[in-house]
Amino acid sequence: MSRTGKKAAATARKARIDEMRRAQQVRDRRNRVITITLGTVIVAGLVGFGAYAIDSANDKDEQQTAAAKKPVRGERRWDAKKLGRNHVTKAVTYKMNPPVGGDHNQAWMTCDGTVYTKAIPNENAVHSLEHGAVWVTYNGRAGAADVAKLGQKVAKTPYSLMSPVDDQAGPIMLSAWGHQLSVGKASDPRVEQFFTKYVQGAQTPEPGAACTNGLEGS
């Protein structure tokens, strides 16, 4: 090949290389734009989701606060100052059934979302109420589906327990320290309100006391 031909070939090769470099630079710029755009979209989405989550949490807290302040329609109340809190080793005769407070055994029933299928001692259950638990009880007049639904509710709620009480007045009763509600169905909206208001609620004589490592029942 002549010197002129070699020079033309070198020039053509350099032109192709320059063209390839320009094409690569275009691709790099396009990829950077895509990456930045996607990153902006993702960040915006995360910020939006975070704001939504915060708003939802705030809304839930506000709803719970409102429920805690609102009286539970139809509940019975007892003066907490008149309910004894002594530890005793003997059986106690309570003025209400199930009891909502009073002297009690020094051992509490485990109430960490615990569902008992047999009756439990009142004296130990009352100690659980002192720790801020809600005690759900039922008798033979409660529907099987309602009992099952309440059991599911209790099982996922720390500071609650459930057991049968055959001689209670209502088919389903919910008790907290100094408070009690009788309902006919698990779907009654007051059930949720009672839980929201009284699980570790303001009525609790010993807030934060353990509901674990208590008696487990027979």
Coordinates of C-alpha atoms in Angstrom, one line a residue:
M1 CA 0.0 0.0 0.0
S2 CA 1.3 3.4 -0.9
R3 CA 2.0 6.1 1.7
T4 CA -1.1 8.0 0.5
G5 CA -3.2 4.9 0.9
K6 CA -1.9 4.2 4.4
K7 CA -2.6 7.7 5.4
A8 CA -6.2 7.5 4.1
A9 CA -6.7 4.2 6.0
A10 CA -5.3 5.7 9.3
T11 CA -7.6 8.8 8.8
A12 CA -10.6 6.6 8.3
R13 CA -9.8 4.4 11.3
K14 CA -9.4 7.5 13.5
A15 CA -12.7 8.8 12.2
R16 CA -14.4 5.5 13.2
I17 CA -12.8 5.5 16.6
D18 CA -13.9 9.1 17.2
E19 CA -17.4 8.2 16.1
M20 CA -17.5 5.3 18.5
R21 CA -16.3 7.5 21.3
R22 CA -19.0 10.0 20.6
A23 CA -21.6 7.3 20.5
Q24 CA -20.4 6.0 23.8
Q25 CA -20.5 9.4 25.3
V26 CA -24.1 9.8 24.2
R27 CA -25.0 6.5 25.8
D28 CA -23.2 7.4 29.0
R29 CA -25.1 10.7 29.2
R30 CA -28.4 8.9 28.5
N31 CA -27.7 6.3 31.2
R32 CA -26.8 9.1 33.7
V33 CA -30.1 10.9 32.9
I34 CA -32.1 7.7 33.3
T35 CA -30.3 6.8 36.6
I36 CA -30.9 10.3 38.0
T37 CA -34.5 10.3 36.9
L38 CA -35.1 6.9 38.4
G39 CA -33.4 7.9 41.6
T40 CA -35.5 11.0 41.8
V41 CA -38.7 9.0 41.3
I42 CA -37.7 6.4 43.9
V43 CA -36.7 9.1 46.4
A44 CA -40.0 10.9 45.8
G45 CA -41.9 7.7 46.2
L46 CA -40.1 6.9 49.4
V47 CA -40.7 10.4 50.8
G48 CA -44.4 10.1 49.8
F49 CA -44.8 6.7 51.4
G50 CA -43.0 7.9 54.5
A51 CA -45.3 10.8 54.8
Y52 CA -48.3 8.6 54.2
A53 CA -47.1 6.1 56.9
I54 CA -46.5 8.9 59.3
D55 CA -49.9 10.4 58.6
S56 CA -51.5 6.9 59.0
A57 CA -49.7 6.3 62.3
N58 CA -50.8 9.8 63.5
D59 CA -54.4 9.1 62.5
K60 CA -54.3 5.8 64.3
D61 CA -52.9 7.4 67.4
E62 CA -55.5 10.1 67.3
Q63 CA -58.3 7.5 66.9
Q64 CA -56.9 5.5 69.8
T65 CA -56.7 8.7 71.9
A66 CA -60.2 9.6 71.0
A67 CA -61.5 6.1 71.9
A68 CA -59.6 6.2 75.2
K69 CA -61.3 9.4 76.1
K70 CA -64.8 8.4 75.0
P71 CA -66.9 6.5 77.6
V72 CA -67.8 2.9 76.7
R73 CA -71.6 2.8 76.4
G74 CA -73.2 0.4 78.9
E75 CA -70.1 -0.4 80.9
R76 CA -70.2 -0.7 84.7
R77 CA -67.7 1.1 86.9
W78 CA -66.5 0.7 90.4
D79 CA -64.6 3.1 92.6
A80 CA -60.9 2.0 92.3
K81 CA -60.1 3.5 95.7
K82 CA -62.6 1.1 97.3
L83 CA -61.1 -2.0 95.6
G84 CA -58.6 -3.7 97.8
R85 CA -55.2 -4.5 96.5
N86 CA -53.8 -6.7 99.3
H87 CA -52.0 -10.0 98.5
V88 CA -53.8 -12.9 100.2
T89 CA -53.4 -16.6 100.2
K90 CA -57.0 -17.5 100.7
A91 CA -60.1 -17.5 98.5
V92 CA -61.7 -14.1 98.1
T93 CA -65.5 -13.4 97.9
Y94 CA -65.9 -10.7 95.3
K95 CA -68.9 -8.5 94.9
M96 CA -69.0 -8.9 91.1
N97 CA -68.6 -11.8 88.8
P98 CA -66.2 -11.9 87.1
P99 CA -64.3 -9.7 89.6
V100 CA -62.8 -6.4 88.4
G101 CA -60.5 -5.7 91.3
G102 CA -59.9 -6.3 95.0
D103 CA -57.6 -8.3 97.2
H104 CA -55.8 -11.1 95.2
N105 CA -53.2 -13.7 95.1
Q106 CA -49.6 -12.6 94.8
A107 CA -49.2 -14.7 91.5
W108 CA -50.9 -13.3 88.4
M109 CA -52.2 -15.3 85.5
T110 CA -50.0 -15.1 82.4
C111 CA -51.9 -12.5 80.3
D112 CA -49.6 -12.1 77.3
G113 CA -52.5 -12.7 74.9
T114 CA -53.3 -15.9 76.7
V115 CA -56.4 -18.0 75.9
Y116 CA -57.4 -20.4 78.6
T117 CA -59.9 -23.1 77.7
K118 CA -60.7 -23.9 81.3
A119 CA -61.7 -21.7 84.2
I120 CA -58.9 -19.9 86.1
P121 CA -58.8 -18.7 89.7
N122 CA -60.3 -15.3 90.2
E123 CA -57.6 -14.3 92.7
N124 CA -54.9 -14.7 90.1
A125 CA -56.9 -13.2 87.2
V126 CA -57.6 -10.1 89.4
H127 CA -53.8 -9.7 89.8
S128 CA -53.5 -9.6 86.0
L129 CA -56.1 -6.8 85.9
E130 CA -54.0 -4.9 88.4
H131 CA -51.2 -5.1 85.8
G132 CA -53.4 -3.5 83.1
A133 CA -54.8 -6.6 81.4
V134 CA -58.3 -6.9 79.9
W135 CA -59.9 -10.2 80.8
V136 CA -62.4 -11.6 78.3
T137 CA -64.8 -14.2 79.7
Y138 CA -67.7 -16.2 78.3
N139 CA -70.3 -18.9 79.2
G140 CA -72.3 -21.5 77.3
R141 CA -74.7 -18.9 75.9
A142 CA -71.9 -17.4 73.8
G143 CA -71.8 -18.5 70.2
A144 CA -68.9 -20.7 69.1
A145 CA -67.9 -18.3 66.3
D146 CA -67.9 -15.4 68.8
V147 CA -65.7 -17.3 71.2
A148 CA -63.3 -18.2 68.3
K149 CA -63.2 -14.5 67.1
L150 CA -62.5 -13.2 70.6
G151 CA -59.8 -15.9 71.1
Q152 CA -58.1 -14.6 67.9
K153 CA -58.4 -11.0 69.2
V154 CA -56.9 -11.9 72.6
A155 CA -54.1 -14.0 71.1
K156 CA -52.7 -11.0 69.2
T157 CA -53.1 -8.6 72.1
P158 CA -50.4 -8.4 74.9
Y159 CA -51.9 -7.6 78.3
S160 CA -55.1 -9.6 77.7
L161 CA -56.4 -13.0 78.7
M162 CA -59.5 -15.1 78.1
S163 CA -61.3 -17.9 79.9
P164 CA -64.7 -19.4 80.5
V165 CA -66.8 -18.3 83.5
D166 CA -70.0 -20.5 83.5
D167 CA -71.9 -18.6 86.1
Q168 CA -71.5 -15.0 84.8
A169 CA -74.5 -13.0 83.9
G170 CA -73.8 -12.2 80.3
P171 CA -72.7 -14.5 77.4
I172 CA -69.5 -12.4 76.8
M173 CA -68.0 -10.0 79.4
L174 CA -64.9 -7.9 79.3
S175 CA -63.3 -6.8 82.6
A176 CA -60.5 -4.3 83.4
W177 CA -59.6 -2.9 86.8
G178 CA -62.8 -1.2 88.0
H179 CA -64.6 -1.6 84.7
Q180 CA -66.8 -4.2 83.1
L181 CA -68.8 -4.6 79.9
S182 CA -71.3 -7.2 78.9
V183 CA -72.0 -7.9 75.1
G184 CA -73.9 -10.4 73.2
K185 CA -71.6 -10.7 70.1
A186 CA -67.9 -10.5 69.4
S187 CA -68.7 -8.1 66.5
D188 CA -70.0 -5.4 69.0
P189 CA -67.9 -2.3 68.2
R190 CA -67.6 -1.7 72.0
V191 CA -65.3 -4.7 72.3
E192 CA -62.6 -3.0 70.2
Q193 CA -63.2 0.3 72.2
F194 CA -62.9 -1.5 75.5
F195 CA -59.6 -3.0 74.4
T196 CA -58.3 0.3 73.1
K197 CA -59.3 2.1 76.3
Y198 CA -58.3 -0.4 79.0
V199 CA -55.3 -2.5 77.8
Q200 CA -52.6 -0.8 79.9
G201 CA -55.1 2.0 80.2
A202 CA -55.3 4.9 82.7
Q203 CA -57.2 2.7 85.2
T204 CA -54.2 0.4 85.6
P205 CA -52.9 0.4 89.2
E206 CA -49.5 -1.0 88.2
P207 CA -48.8 0.2 84.6
G208 CA -45.9 -1.7 83.0
A209 CA -45.9 -4.6 85.4
A210 CA -45.3 -7.9 83.8
C211 CA -48.0 -10.1 82.2
T212 CA -45.6 -12.8 81.3
N213 CA -44.1 -15.6 83.6
G214 CA -47.3 -15.9 85.6
L215 CA -49.5 -18.9 86.3
E216 CA -50.3 -20.9 83.2
G217 CA -53.5 -22.6 84.3
S218 CA -54.3 -26.3 84.4

